[in-house]
XYZ file of C-alpha atoms in Angstrom:
671
model
C 153.999 242.893 -111.425
C 154.651 246.220 -109.803
C 158.204 247.354 -109.924
C 159.795 247.839 -106.428
C 161.291 251.038 -105.292
C 164.942 251.548 -106.151
C 165.964 251.335 -102.508
C 164.714 247.700 -102.186
C 166.313 246.508 -105.297
C 169.490 245.176 -103.518
C 167.372 243.212 -101.020
C 165.317 241.651 -103.711
C 168.547 240.692 -105.624
C 169.871 239.141 -102.464
C 166.732 237.126 -101.890
C 166.950 235.959 -105.475
C 170.500 234.820 -104.882
C 169.636 233.009 -101.662
C 166.725 231.146 -103.189
C 168.200 230.226 -106.601
C 167.816 226.566 -107.608
C 170.320 224.153 -108.821
C 170.430 223.470 -112.609
C 170.714 219.788 -113.499
C 172.716 218.488 -116.302
C 171.393 217.046 -119.427
C 172.669 213.522 -118.665
C 171.681 212.752 -115.116
C 173.833 209.652 -115.121
C 177.143 211.534 -115.926
C 179.434 211.711 -112.931
C 183.175 211.854 -111.993
C 182.489 209.131 -109.567
C 182.299 205.466 -110.218
C 178.978 203.757 -110.756
C 179.547 200.258 -109.366
C 177.134 199.726 -106.716
C 174.231 197.062 -107.190
C 170.858 196.902 -105.352
C 172.423 194.383 -102.984
C 175.234 196.641 -102.232
C 172.846 199.546 -101.502
C 170.624 197.280 -99.374
C 173.520 196.070 -97.202
C 174.601 199.736 -96.769
C 171.167 200.621 -95.429
C 171.093 197.717 -93.260
C 174.418 198.550 -91.847
C 173.588 202.097 -91.339
C 170.414 201.330 -89.310
C 171.301 198.028 -87.393
C 174.250 199.096 -85.354
C 174.860 200.142 -81.686
C 171.037 200.868 -81.393
C 170.254 197.109 -81.593
C 172.647 196.167 -78.799
C 172.211 199.436 -76.633
C 169.151 201.208 -77.409
C 166.820 198.359 -77.092
C 167.799 197.631 -73.488
C 167.711 201.367 -72.535
C 164.243 202.111 -73.804
C 162.757 198.718 -72.487
C 164.133 199.523 -68.984
C 163.602 203.193 -68.604
C 160.685 204.054 -70.993
C 158.490 201.364 -72.357
C 159.113 198.016 -70.697
C 158.224 195.024 -73.033
C 156.059 197.335 -74.995
C 159.313 198.545 -76.591
C 158.091 196.332 -79.362
C 155.243 198.697 -80.285
C 157.535 201.669 -79.893
C 159.724 200.264 -82.567
C 156.829 199.507 -84.697
C 155.534 203.153 -84.584
C 158.979 204.412 -85.020
C 159.447 202.070 -88.116
C 156.184 203.449 -89.649
C 157.274 207.075 -89.057
C 160.655 206.355 -90.556
C 158.914 204.834 -93.492
C 157.291 208.240 -94.299
C 160.731 210.033 -94.447
C 162.265 207.014 -96.324
C 159.441 207.338 -98.986
C 160.639 210.964 -99.723
C 164.335 209.966 -99.851
C 163.667 207.095 -102.248
C 161.699 209.285 -104.736
C 164.446 211.891 -104.831
C 167.234 209.232 -104.946
C 165.620 207.729 -107.985
C 164.671 210.818 -109.701
C 167.898 212.792 -109.013
C 170.636 210.190 -108.806
C 173.237 212.774 -107.465
C 175.285 212.457 -104.291
C 174.409 214.934 -101.470
C 171.306 213.364 -100.102
C 169.046 215.986 -98.393
C 171.327 218.866 -99.476
C 170.912 218.055 -103.087
C 167.159 217.530 -102.813
C 166.648 220.862 -101.138
C 168.869 222.635 -103.590
C 166.839 221.500 -106.508
C 163.465 222.393 -105.174
C 163.600 224.957 -102.334
C 166.764 227.273 -102.565
C 170.568 227.562 -102.268
C 170.823 228.931 -98.702
C 168.386 226.456 -97.252
C 170.350 223.675 -99.023
C 173.592 224.872 -97.800
C 172.197 224.915 -94.056
C 170.776 221.375 -94.592
C 174.071 220.228 -95.834
C 175.931 222.033 -93.082
C 173.884 220.163 -90.462
C 174.138 216.790 -92.189
C 177.863 217.193 -92.107
C 177.723 217.714 -88.325
C 175.172 214.948 -87.914
C 177.578 212.479 -89.691
C 180.508 213.687 -87.703
C 178.863 213.241 -84.482
C 177.216 210.144 -85.345
C 180.495 208.636 -86.318
C 182.308 209.801 -83.235
C 179.532 208.603 -80.988
C 179.529 205.075 -82.491
C 183.319 204.996 -82.233
C 183.088 205.920 -78.541
C 180.395 203.208 -78.051
C 182.576 200.772 -79.934
C 185.531 201.327 -77.787
C 183.479 201.320 -74.523
C 181.819 198.013 -75.490
C 185.117 196.418 -76.309
C 186.596 197.785 -73.114
C 183.890 196.333 -71.114
C 184.715 192.836 -72.545
C 188.220 193.353 -70.905
C 186.809 194.583 -67.759
C 187.646 198.364 -68.524
C 191.490 197.619 -68.671
C 191.890 200.109 -71.564
C 190.263 202.822 -69.634
C 192.122 202.098 -66.573
C 195.556 202.004 -68.333
C 194.812 205.327 -70.144
C 193.815 207.245 -67.105
C 196.745 205.788 -65.047
C 199.622 206.043 -67.659
C 198.637 208.598 -70.149
C 196.258 211.345 -68.900
C 192.840 212.211 -67.680
C 190.970 215.602 -67.143
C 187.705 216.849 -65.521
C 186.320 219.347 -67.990
C 182.536 219.872 -68.653
C 181.327 218.281 -71.860
C 184.590 216.437 -72.289
C 185.457 212.866 -71.752
C 187.277 211.910 -68.490
C 190.181 210.538 -70.602
C 191.266 210.655 -74.246
C 189.740 207.585 -76.123
C 192.659 206.707 -78.176
C 190.932 203.418 -79.331
C 187.962 205.299 -80.754
C 190.095 207.693 -82.622
C 192.359 204.985 -83.873
C 189.423 203.095 -85.418
C 188.165 206.171 -87.161
C 191.591 206.883 -88.641
C 191.982 203.168 -89.833
C 188.472 203.220 -91.278
C 189.130 206.391 -93.106
C 192.255 204.963 -94.625
C 190.299 201.971 -95.979
C 187.398 204.111 -97.231
C 189.946 206.155 -99.352
C 190.752 203.099 -101.395
C 187.474 203.287 -103.311
C 183.871 202.576 -103.211
C 184.254 198.840 -103.892
C 186.648 198.424 -100.976
C 184.083 200.152 -98.717
C 181.290 197.957 -100.088
C 183.460 194.891 -99.621
C 184.100 195.695 -95.901
C 180.485 196.528 -95.306
C 179.424 193.128 -96.910
C 181.741 191.290 -94.443
C 180.646 193.018 -91.323
C 176.884 193.146 -92.314
C 176.900 189.352 -93.024
C 178.628 188.568 -89.605
C 176.148 190.946 -87.874
C 173.003 189.503 -89.543
C 174.292 185.988 -88.700
C 174.619 187.060 -84.927
C 171.176 188.463 -85.166
C 169.738 185.196 -86.352
C 171.566 183.390 -83.547
C 170.172 185.782 -80.959
C 166.687 185.135 -82.264
C 166.782 181.353 -82.463
C 168.716 180.829 -79.146
C 166.753 183.671 -77.520
C 163.341 182.083 -78.209
C 164.552 178.720 -76.841
C 165.455 180.584 -73.495
C 162.240 182.669 -73.669
C 160.030 182.782 -70.555
C 156.607 184.252 -71.063
C 156.220 184.894 -67.256
C 158.678 187.793 -67.770
C 155.667 189.786 -69.489
C 153.321 188.759 -66.669
C 151.780 191.227 -64.096
C 154.128 189.946 -61.444
C 157.053 191.489 -63.413
C 155.175 194.575 -64.108
C 153.143 193.633 -67.103
C 153.636 194.238 -70.892
C 153.191 198.052 -70.836
C 154.179 199.279 -67.278
C 154.515 202.819 -68.436
C 151.252 202.935 -70.365
C 150.758 204.751 -73.742
C 152.620 207.743 -72.843
C 155.757 205.501 -72.286
C 155.269 203.792 -75.615
C 155.024 207.150 -77.378
C 158.081 208.459 -75.671
C 159.875 205.207 -76.526
C 158.829 205.729 -80.125
C 160.554 209.135 -80.193
C 163.797 207.593 -78.928
C 163.515 204.547 -81.141
C 162.995 206.741 -84.208
C 166.797 207.531 -84.132
C 167.647 203.862 -84.631
C 166.517 204.148 -88.183
C 168.282 207.278 -89.369
C 170.927 205.474 -91.334
C 168.785 204.858 -94.525
C 169.825 208.084 -96.036
C 173.189 206.536 -96.891
C 171.347 204.935 -99.799
C 170.385 208.328 -101.225
C 173.865 209.484 -100.547
C 175.209 206.583 -102.757
C 172.760 207.210 -105.743
C 175.396 208.743 -107.897
C 177.649 205.702 -107.539
C 174.691 203.106 -108.214
C 174.421 201.364 -111.523
C 170.877 201.702 -111.881
C 169.629 204.345 -109.250
C 165.958 204.529 -110.673
C 165.317 200.979 -109.567
C 168.085 200.233 -107.037
C 167.415 203.104 -104.620
C 163.697 202.561 -103.920
C 164.109 198.747 -103.767
C 167.157 199.140 -101.374
C 165.380 201.622 -99.182
C 162.277 199.471 -98.726
C 164.149 196.240 -98.165
C 166.747 197.576 -95.831
C 164.031 199.494 -93.647
C 161.814 196.296 -93.527
C 164.830 194.109 -92.462
C 165.956 196.815 -89.740
C 162.497 197.229 -88.348
C 161.936 193.321 -88.256
C 165.325 192.954 -86.469
C 164.630 195.581 -83.976
C 161.131 194.298 -83.141
C 162.185 190.555 -82.872
C 165.374 191.289 -80.953
C 163.244 193.474 -78.494
C 160.950 190.591 -78.027
C 163.675 188.089 -77.410
C 165.464 190.527 -74.814
C 162.500 191.108 -72.668
C 161.546 187.372 -72.699
C 164.968 186.157 -71.675
C 165.272 188.150 -68.462
C 162.809 190.562 -66.682
C 162.848 194.021 -68.311
C 163.495 195.884 -64.912
C 166.831 194.041 -64.444
C 168.295 194.839 -67.934
C 171.726 196.472 -68.120
C 171.237 199.478 -70.429
C 174.938 199.478 -71.503
C 175.192 195.974 -72.870
C 171.702 194.367 -72.285
C 171.878 191.624 -74.909
C 175.300 190.255 -73.862
C 174.461 190.785 -70.236
C 171.129 188.669 -70.610
C 172.860 185.644 -71.906
C 175.628 185.952 -69.155
C 172.987 185.987 -66.640
C 171.249 182.956 -67.959
C 174.528 181.002 -67.726
C 175.663 181.162 -71.329
C 178.712 183.074 -71.221
C 179.972 181.962 -74.671
C 176.686 183.283 -76.092
C 177.365 186.634 -74.532
C 180.805 186.566 -76.329
C 179.179 185.781 -79.761
C 176.786 188.764 -79.121
C 179.612 191.019 -78.268
C 181.370 190.155 -81.526
C 178.176 190.790 -83.460
C 177.731 194.207 -81.820
C 181.263 195.259 -82.569
C 180.778 194.178 -86.303
C 177.433 196.053 -86.352
C 179.080 199.238 -84.976
C 181.753 198.773 -87.756
C 179.071 198.942 -90.386
C 177.609 202.196 -88.903
C 181.194 203.664 -88.830
C 181.701 202.863 -92.545
C 178.310 204.221 -93.428
C 179.077 207.546 -91.683
C 182.513 207.826 -93.178
C 181.114 206.849 -96.603
C 178.233 209.492 -96.562
C 180.004 212.521 -95.045
C 182.735 213.014 -97.602
C 180.223 212.811 -100.459
C 178.054 215.335 -98.953
C 181.070 217.657 -98.561
C 182.047 216.720 -102.159
C 178.595 217.717 -103.506
C 178.710 221.199 -101.611
C 182.244 221.897 -102.950
C 181.339 220.668 -106.529
C 178.512 223.331 -106.393
C 180.907 225.994 -105.182
C 179.274 226.400 -101.824
C 182.227 224.928 -99.840
C 185.966 224.908 -100.355
C 187.013 223.687 -103.738
C 189.780 221.426 -102.356
C 187.133 219.006 -101.253
C 185.681 218.629 -104.882
C 188.805 216.943 -106.040
C 188.375 213.203 -107.004
C 191.155 210.855 -107.182
C 191.505 209.684 -110.740
C 192.380 206.154 -109.757
C 190.066 205.341 -106.786
C 187.222 207.726 -108.089
C 186.447 208.900 -104.494
C 186.932 212.343 -102.919
C 190.102 211.496 -100.982
C 190.651 215.076 -99.523
C 187.126 215.106 -98.109
C 187.547 211.597 -96.660
C 190.985 212.133 -94.878
C 190.173 215.684 -93.468
C 186.771 214.861 -92.115
C 187.809 211.373 -90.885
C 190.590 213.104 -88.875
C 188.100 215.748 -87.507
C 185.709 212.927 -86.635
C 188.435 210.977 -84.803
C 189.388 214.238 -82.890
C 185.874 214.499 -81.721
C 185.874 210.917 -80.532
C 189.093 211.527 -78.806
C 188.061 214.234 -76.487
C 184.169 214.417 -76.363
C 182.067 212.377 -74.015
C 179.469 209.892 -75.647
C 176.440 211.594 -73.921
C 177.476 215.066 -75.033
C 177.635 213.833 -78.677
C 174.492 211.915 -78.671
C 172.322 214.922 -77.294
C 173.325 216.876 -80.391
C 172.841 214.223 -82.818
C 169.078 214.168 -83.682
C 168.265 217.801 -84.596
C 170.104 217.895 -87.805
C 168.533 214.659 -88.859
C 165.014 215.768 -88.189
C 165.604 219.112 -89.916
C 166.927 217.285 -92.985
C 163.886 214.980 -92.957
C 161.544 217.877 -92.815
C 163.004 219.805 -95.674
C 163.120 216.668 -97.862
C 159.350 215.966 -97.250
C 158.719 219.640 -98.201
C 160.821 219.390 -101.250
C 158.893 216.399 -102.384
C 155.681 218.336 -102.411
C 157.213 221.581 -104.068
C 158.857 219.503 -106.814
C 155.891 217.373 -107.474
C 153.710 220.370 -108.197
C 156.340 222.515 -109.852
C 155.898 222.922 -113.728
C 158.866 222.146 -115.816
C 160.722 225.385 -116.778
C 160.919 226.417 -120.353
C 164.320 227.634 -121.674
C 164.701 230.723 -123.892
C 164.619 228.546 -127.045
C 161.202 227.311 -126.295
C 162.165 223.764 -125.416
C 161.698 222.391 -121.924
C 164.844 222.653 -119.711
C 166.337 219.479 -118.203
C 163.890 217.645 -116.208
C 164.869 216.321 -112.792
C 163.791 212.936 -113.954
C 166.308 211.460 -116.487
C 163.695 209.350 -118.046
C 160.964 212.132 -118.245
C 159.353 212.643 -121.634
C 159.497 216.061 -123.313
C 156.748 218.220 -122.252
C 154.165 219.214 -124.896
C 154.530 222.441 -126.809
C 153.158 225.511 -125.436
C 149.340 225.934 -125.696
C 149.681 229.004 -127.958
C 151.709 227.071 -130.602
C 149.209 224.203 -130.362
C 146.341 226.544 -131.034
C 148.071 228.209 -134.050
C 149.068 224.827 -135.500
C 145.493 223.508 -135.113
C 144.102 226.631 -136.776
C 146.461 226.191 -139.673
C 145.010 222.744 -140.410
C 142.452 222.387 -143.132
C 138.977 220.965 -142.058
C 139.274 217.094 -141.783
C 136.406 214.750 -142.876
C 135.891 212.234 -140.034
C 134.683 209.265 -141.958
C 135.069 206.512 -139.418
C 134.259 206.046 -135.730
C 137.962 205.726 -134.777
C 138.586 209.130 -136.357
C 135.768 210.552 -134.121
C 137.338 208.880 -131.079
C 140.543 210.583 -131.894
C 138.896 213.839 -132.069
C 137.310 213.368 -128.667
C 140.618 212.418 -127.236
C 142.302 215.497 -128.576
C 139.555 217.654 -126.851
C 140.178 215.880 -123.658
C 143.925 216.534 -123.904
C 143.111 220.316 -124.454
C 141.042 220.347 -121.295
C 143.810 218.740 -119.154
C 145.426 221.353 -116.915
C 149.229 221.962 -116.571
C 151.173 220.882 -113.643
C 150.840 223.273 -110.746
C 147.524 224.702 -111.932
C 144.003 224.061 -110.372
C 142.317 220.766 -111.228
C 139.539 221.265 -113.764
C 136.963 220.092 -111.359
C 137.886 222.845 -108.768
C 138.163 225.616 -111.281
C 134.447 226.667 -110.936
C 134.871 227.058 -107.259
C 138.308 228.339 -106.709
C 139.267 230.005 -110.022
C 138.244 233.497 -109.007
C 140.358 233.228 -105.788
C 143.440 231.395 -107.149
C 143.093 231.662 -110.894
C 145.615 234.533 -111.298
C 148.418 232.819 -109.547
C 151.333 231.392 -111.350
C 151.615 227.540 -111.687
C 153.086 226.235 -108.456
C 152.998 229.545 -106.515
C 150.014 228.507 -104.379
C 151.531 225.093 -103.664
C 154.862 226.782 -102.464
C 152.958 229.112 -100.196
C 150.734 226.164 -98.877
C 153.963 224.249 -98.131
C 155.237 227.158 -96.070
C 151.970 227.448 -94.299
C 152.045 223.677 -93.682
C 155.488 223.976 -91.928
C 154.483 227.029 -89.765
C 151.109 225.420 -88.811
C 153.035 222.052 -87.925
C 155.502 224.091 -85.791
C 152.723 226.042 -84.000
C 150.550 222.920 -83.384
C 153.401 220.962 -81.926
C 154.501 223.843 -79.768
C 151.123 224.247 -78.361
C 150.818 220.392 -77.735
C 154.143 220.250 -76.012
C 154.298 223.558 -74.162
C 150.751 224.678 -73.892
C 149.724 223.019 -70.546
C 153.214 222.845 -68.925
C 155.491 225.875 -69.570
C 152.799 228.263 -70.955
C 150.033 227.072 -68.611
C 147.299 228.243 -70.977
C 143.634 228.137 -70.025
C 141.665 225.350 -71.308
C 139.634 227.491 -73.763
C 142.880 229.199 -75.127
C 144.614 225.840 -75.375
C 141.614 224.393 -77.254
C 141.219 227.282 -79.504
C 144.816 227.308 -80.639
C 144.844 223.545 -81.299
C 141.677 224.018 -83.482
C 143.111 227.129 -85.380
C 146.435 225.550 -86.118
C 144.877 221.945 -86.968
C 142.466 223.808 -89.491
C 145.494 225.764 -90.862
C 147.449 222.458 -91.372
C 144.467 220.646 -92.991
C 143.619 223.699 -95.211
C 147.238 223.665 -96.358
C 146.995 220.094 -97.475
C 143.641 220.670 -99.103
C 145.078 223.717 -101.233
C 147.931 221.550 -102.283
C 145.719 218.604 -103.268
C 143.477 220.653 -105.473
C 146.407 221.367 -107.902
C 147.628 219.281 -110.731
C 150.716 217.127 -109.864
C 153.421 215.757 -112.144
C 152.540 212.264 -113.244
C 155.625 210.096 -113.842
C 155.574 206.316 -114.062
C 159.230 205.980 -115.059
C 160.632 206.204 -111.457
C 159.290 205.781 -107.939
C 157.027 208.356 -106.525
C 155.835 208.820 -102.971
C 152.209 207.668 -102.576
C 149.370 209.767 -101.337
C 151.066 213.255 -101.894
C 150.659 215.604 -99.985
C 149.415 213.545 -97.195
C 152.461 211.222 -96.772
C 155.062 214.049 -96.727
C 152.759 216.147 -94.694
C 152.571 213.643 -92.024
C 156.338 213.196 -92.151
C 156.724 216.872 -91.503
C 154.443 217.022 -88.658
C 156.023 213.942 -87.087
C 159.649 215.374 -87.380
C 158.547 218.741 -86.002
C 156.874 217.063 -82.972
C 160.178 215.196 -82.306
C 162.194 218.363 -82.667
C 160.010 219.936 -79.923
C 160.974 217.060 -77.598
C 164.664 218.060 -77.681
C 166.271 219.900 -74.758
C 166.934 223.743 -74.742
C 170.642 223.013 -74.719
C 170.486 221.192 -77.902
C 168.619 224.069 -79.465
C 171.322 226.596 -78.336
C 174.071 224.358 -79.750
C 172.081 224.077 -82.918
C 171.753 227.946 -83.229
C 175.524 228.358 -82.721
C 176.333 225.920 -85.396
C 173.662 227.532 -87.779
C 175.313 230.949 -87.143
C 178.840 229.452 -88.099
C 177.309 227.875 -91.220
C 175.860 231.297 -92.324
C 179.315 232.827 -91.673
C 180.836 230.240 -94.081
C 178.018 230.762 -96.614
C 178.148 234.416 -96.718
C 181.985 234.658 -96.605
C 182.552 231.968 -99.166
C 179.766 230.065 -100.640
C 177.509 232.876 -101.979
C 180.509 234.366 -104.002
C 181.749 231.021 -105.409
C 178.343 229.387 -106.123
C 178.310 227.941 -109.678
C 174.738 228.741 -110.017
C 175.754 232.513 -109.456
C 178.557 232.185 -112.036
C 176.074 230.560 -114.447
C 173.757 233.555 -114.015
C 176.400 235.996 -114.976
C 177.331 234.114 -118.196
C 175.828 235.610 -121.448
C 172.760 233.799 -122.633
C 171.400 233.343 -126.156
C 168.179 235.269 -126.721
C 165.253 233.768 -128.521
C 162.743 235.634 -130.817
C 159.410 234.152 -131.888
C 158.103 235.011 -135.336
C 154.709 234.417 -136.915
C 155.263 234.131 -140.689
C 152.511 234.149 -143.059
C 153.384 232.272 -146.284
C 150.338 231.682 -148.584
C 147.963 232.848 -146.049
C 148.345 230.102 -143.430
C 149.595 230.572 -139.878
C 152.792 228.696 -138.941
C 154.758 229.357 -135.824
C 158.624 229.151 -135.957
C 161.147 229.827 -133.346
C 164.573 231.211 -134.359
C 167.571 231.730 -131.999
C 169.261 235.102 -132.434
C 172.126 236.750 -130.892
C 172.226 240.099 -129.123
C 171.703 243.212 -131.295
C 175.490 243.742 -131.524
C 176.083 240.257 -132.955
C 172.964 239.868 -135.196
C 173.853 237.880 -138.507
C 171.333 238.946 -140.884
C 172.459 236.118 -143.390
C 171.226 233.464 -140.864
C 167.516 234.511 -141.797
C 165.965 232.902 -144.816
C 162.657 234.950 -144.598
C 162.167 237.425 -147.405
C 162.030 240.958 -146.502
C 158.199 241.523 -146.765
C 157.508 238.538 -144.613
C 159.992 239.540 -142.096
C 158.643 242.960 -141.712
C 155.157 241.392 -141.305
C 156.558 239.057 -138.667
C 158.219 241.914 -136.735
C 155.198 243.946 -136.877
C 153.169 241.022 -135.533
C 155.749 240.500 -132.784
C 155.554 244.060 -131.575
C 151.852 243.809 -131.640
C 151.937 240.791 -129.446
């Protein structure tokens, strides 16, 4: 590798700092938190994170304004798209059972600055999500009492007319967040117990809605007289899918809880699959019932389910639905307040965020400082901001995190295990991974040292053939043997995993370009047809070629924990879908996102980059290792001996006689 000029050395050093990866501990199950969550606990957390206000509000909104009764298909498409992202989270949560979710996954595989920005956005996402649900919770409860709380607050306390702020301080929303933060601080078991109660009530109400709703169903509400099943056509169904996708964003609470799971290797994938399946089924069936009880164009977007039962003359059923909606919103609040402090704790534990948030209460085993501080911040946001202003900013951080997690799956799957200075494989991200085989050079030397063996039986010959096959098998991140004759001249000189990393970058760039042309090519840019078609073809070919280049390399094969199927196709499709949804967001959302990123970079370069534990670890002195080839009695044997730096060499530690050592050093210099 050519050395760079002296002037660019600081820039190179800075890039190395920004892209350094997190080093994982030897014992992946070691933690200062308490491992006490079962598969059932994680499943109910996932269900609680997804089945909340969206079930009682989003279904009516999408059905009336976007898709009609075809909202069922919209939820089906959104569920399939969410499954792609859930696969990626499940693999990482089982393979790296550490808190931090998307932040941790990005830190392990992509780099430090990217991990910080992802964590920074996930923090904002959880704060806004919790504040928005609290506002919806208070608004739903207030509507039951005919807006008496709002009228009292505006009349006797205060009100204001400021853009992007609510018309009055929502004391009820702020109060519920403070109370919930207080309960969360008592420990993970208390949080899980409360989530069990609210999730059980919520699921019971959903069963009631389905049973009683199908009794009241009228198929004529899907007839052409009422507008038909898909009044807005396929474009309405796809637009509805983009909106319904955000109903499933709560499953990442399972990955955030993996450091507190008893058996994360099995519990995280199972809980993710079951909770996503239950949530998708609930959304599809409830949407079916809702559009069959009353005509879809008469729905009340703010409280569609409760209003539907009220209009059919069953006011008591509407009250039951209202109770279920409040319990469901409570589960979402708990999940947001559960995930947010743990992401802050993970960043603080790595030195990228203020160390005060890394402190864990010795009794409750939870990061109390992070829970209380960010719970109060969330309550403040719910107190003063309007619900619509909060929701507009919610989605972009989630989609960005999903994109980076999908890219991280590809990078880590094709990344060879690093070898430490002593010649042994470094800690694998997989706690159950078997040690990697010895280097090829040492295998060759060891095989050369063996005396010729007489293969007298057929089984011995089979073992010889199997050994030859093992030698032909390529390492992780290298070209597959079948593609070597065609691509070795072009890609053979690259380091293992280097082509895959470049292909992932090309995959993301081509996805962004393709989606930008699809979204803005005909409307804002007004491209001619030939130019529009040519750009689509170019970026589509770049996307497909990137996937193909990744596929022709050897992946890691691990049967001990869950792995995403059809890599790189599954995470590649997830990246494309997430980028497409990000292109649907408004310009104002992108401006706010840019401002938040700028604040995050200020925090990182002002604090995180100087206190990063990975940076401190790099400055610590490391043991050096020397490789000697000794030649006792004419045979070749390779040994590895650890030595200290020159100033600390202890010659008495070497048991090799002087002539042999001299020959070894001469051989080392020759090599």
